[in-house]
Amino acid sequence: MKYRPEIDGLRALAVVPVVFYHAGFSAFSGGFVGVDVFFVISGYLITTIIADEISQDRFSLVRFYERRARRILPVLITVILTTLPFAWFWMMPRDLETYTYSILAVLTFTSNFFFFSETGYFETNAALQPLLHTWSLAVEEQFYIFFPLLMMLLGRRSPWFVFSGLALVSLIFAEGMLRVNPAHAFFLLPTRAWELLIGSMAAIWLRQGGALPSLSLWMRDLLSVLGLVLIVYGIVVYDDATRFPGLSAVPPTLGTVLLILFAQPKGLVQRVLAFQPLVWIGLISYGTYLWHQPVFALYHHRFGSVAFDSHVLLLIALSFALAFASYHLVEQPFRKTLGLRAVVRSLLASGAVAAGLAVALFLRVDGHPESVPSYAWAIENADADLIRYVEREDVFLPCKDGGYADVDGVQTCDFGDENAPRDLVLWGDSLALALHSGMQRVAGENKRGGIAFLANGCPPVFGLSNTQMASCDGRTHDAVLTAIEALADVKDVVITGNLQAAMTARNVEIEGRAASSDAVHRGLSEAVERLRAKGIRVVLLEQGPVFDEDVSDYLLQNLRRGAVEPLTLSVGDYGDFVAPLRRLTDLPDDYIDVEEVFCDDATCSSVDDTGALMIYNRNHVTRIGSEKVARHLFEKAGL
């Protein structure tokens, strides 16, 4: 295959936005599309190589997988082995345990499944996953299990129609899955295969004399510029709220195809992409991609987000330096110098060491968490409550099943005065579960008895479904409301939950449509009307502040470098956040805002006046916060 320097320049155009996106630069809000550019390039290069060898009757599956192993595994295992000691010393037990699982998933090229089940790519805590980015490697390697076999089956026949048909099916499936399960659409092969396949189609098109050879140089330049614009458009216009991949991935991937097809020698864009510094970055792009995420994540764990923001340019430089070193010391020797036997022995041995260390660390963390250095330091230097919330130990008051509703994913339990009538209901999602401990104490003090209906991950809106949770579908809260209506003594129902997410989240649908404030208003309105028809008073309790990162992690990480300032929001920012929620005030009998619980005249804080945690992750109240909110609720609503 003839070397094309502009392809390495295109790799640079892919990796730099990914790095700067993960570094938090707002100008690269859509930098994640760099991964899609990589997919197209990979499909193009691999198809070209396989097609060339098939046409010469010298293609071998064994040689193909040998090349893949030489290309992918050496640096990947080097990154894992290098970062393991830092993870041991810098991560807390809960995070370290997840990290050890992810290592095993990476080594078996199933990390896309692991992170699909564990987290979302756009979630805040994703920044703390050192190996999150390896999901894309897993997608590629899963693709290349089947793709060479398909090429062999097709032989010298044109695969154009087969590839185009498969790509179209994959794209349609991806767009459909965005409505059903966005995480599936993002992480898994069936919804990503089309991106690799259009790269394959570009390769076949060029091999068959395509790319419209009769086009003039200026027309090729124009199409190349268009391709560049489409990629840059995705990088600067898209953000975490963009419905992605699906049709939104078409501009950057189509732009990549245009560059592959038309950025030919002597053209303007080809000369730009073949600019030597860009080519150099492209040559080390694989290493840069692998190194940057663990460098960023582990620094976050040890020094916190404030220090990260201050030193982010140095961390980017470190990532490139590590990539440069690994390119010359690891990638090149394994690809060009070492014999097959040495490669196999080295990869098997180093892979076994990495897997063995991951298992050993997991067993150590699981059995003796106090031996983890960061945890030992925390025990000596941090408040016990802070450690408990960092490790998610005894966070919620358990909701023992009261048998009030047989609904999948819904917990029901009694709270308050055991001897009082069950005339008060708490209905909501995990925000209500966090409030449960405060309701238990305050309701008991006020001689009120209650029943909680708690659906984790499922805000209390009629017709709402969480596409990432099978237990939260459009029927969940209808069943809950039916159960509440069947209770004889109920006088007051308190509704609370993450209604802001119900209005905006990508994984939420209401009555089969995308989340919106109007849909939430309609869904709550129906619930309120049904409750009022039973003579029940409805109280809607506003949710509290949502912070940009995990509060307890933030405090502990920054405590380790001597900084103890809590996370805060300005009152203005909080007002902007709750403004859509306060448009619901016309629905219930009482709408209780919680601004005075968390805010003074200027700021809303994650801790109270004594420094005690009020919120422990981004938006869930602690037991202290729960009691303060519950007292506020009882006072303002006259419960």
Coordinates of N, CA, C and O in Angstrom, one line a residue, residues 39 71 79 90 184 195 212 260 265 360 377 420 428 444 487 499 502-503 531 535 537 548 550 553 595:
F39 N -12.3 5.8 13.2 CA -13.0 4.7 12.7 C -13.0 4.6 11.1 O -12.7 3.6 10.5
R71 N 0.4 -4.1 16.3 CA 0.0 -2.7 16.2 C -0.6 -2.2 17.5 O -0.3 -1.2 18.1
V79 N 0.9 0.8 28.6 CA 0.1 1.9 29.3 C -0.5 1.3 30.6 O -0.5 1.9 31.7
W90 N -2.9 6.3 44.1 CA -3.7 7.5 44.0 C -5.2 7.3 44.0 O -5.9 8.3 44.2
H184 N -26.1 2.2 24.3 CA -25.9 1.1 23.4 C -25.5 1.7 22.0 O -24.5 1.2 21.4
E195 N -19.5 3.3 10.4 CA -18.4 4.3 10.3 C -17.2 3.6 9.8 O -16.4 4.2 9.0
L212 N -13.7 9.9 -9.0 CA -14.0 10.7 -10.2 C -12.7 11.3 -10.7 O -12.4 12.5 -10.6
I260 N -10.2 11.5 2.3 CA -9.6 10.3 1.9 C -9.6 10.2 0.3 O -8.6 9.9 -0.3
P265 N -2.4 14.3 -4.1 CA -1.2 15.0 -4.2 C -1.3 16.3 -5.0 O -2.1 16.4 -6.0
A360 N -4.9 -9.4 41.5 CA -4.3 -9.3 42.8 C -4.7 -8.0 43.5 O -5.1 -8.0 44.7
W377 N -4.4 7.1 53.9 CA -4.2 8.6 54.1 C -5.5 9.2 54.5 O -5.5 10.1 55.4
A420 N -48.6 6.0 63.9 CA -49.5 7.0 63.3 C -50.1 6.4 62.0 O -49.5 5.5 61.4
G428 N -41.0 9.4 44.4 CA -39.9 10.0 43.6 C -38.9 9.0 43.2 O -39.1 7.8 43.2
G444 N -41.4 11.4 62.0 CA -41.6 10.8 63.4 C -41.7 11.8 64.4 O -42.6 11.7 65.3
L487 N -54.6 3.4 48.5 CA -54.4 3.5 49.9 C -55.5 4.3 50.5 O -55.9 5.4 50.0
L499 N -36.4 16.3 38.1 CA -37.2 16.7 37.0 C -36.4 17.5 35.9 O -36.8 17.6 34.8
A502 N -35.5 14.9 33.7 CA -36.7 14.5 32.9 C -37.0 15.5 31.8 O -37.6 15.1 30.8
M503 N -36.6 16.7 31.9 CA -36.8 17.7 30.9 C -35.7 17.7 29.8 O -36.0 18.2 28.7
L531 N -54.8 12.5 41.7 CA -54.7 12.6 43.2 C -55.7 13.5 43.8 O -56.3 13.2 44.8
G535 N -59.2 13.5 46.7 CA -59.1 14.4 47.8 C -57.8 14.5 48.5 O -57.7 14.8 49.7
R537 N -54.0 16.1 48.9 CA -53.2 17.3 48.6 C -51.8 16.9 48.0 O -51.2 16.0 48.5
D548 N -21.0 20.5 39.1 CA -20.4 20.0 37.9 C -19.6 18.7 38.2 O -19.3 18.0 37.2
D550 N -18.5 15.4 41.3 CA -18.8 14.7 42.5 C -18.2 15.5 43.7 O -17.0 15.7 43.8
D553 N -15.8 13.4 46.2 CA -14.5 13.2 45.5 C -13.7 14.5 45.4 O -12.5 14.5 45.7
E595 N -34.2 26.8 47.9 CA -33.1 27.7 47.8 C -32.5 28.2 49.1 O -31.3 28.2 49.3

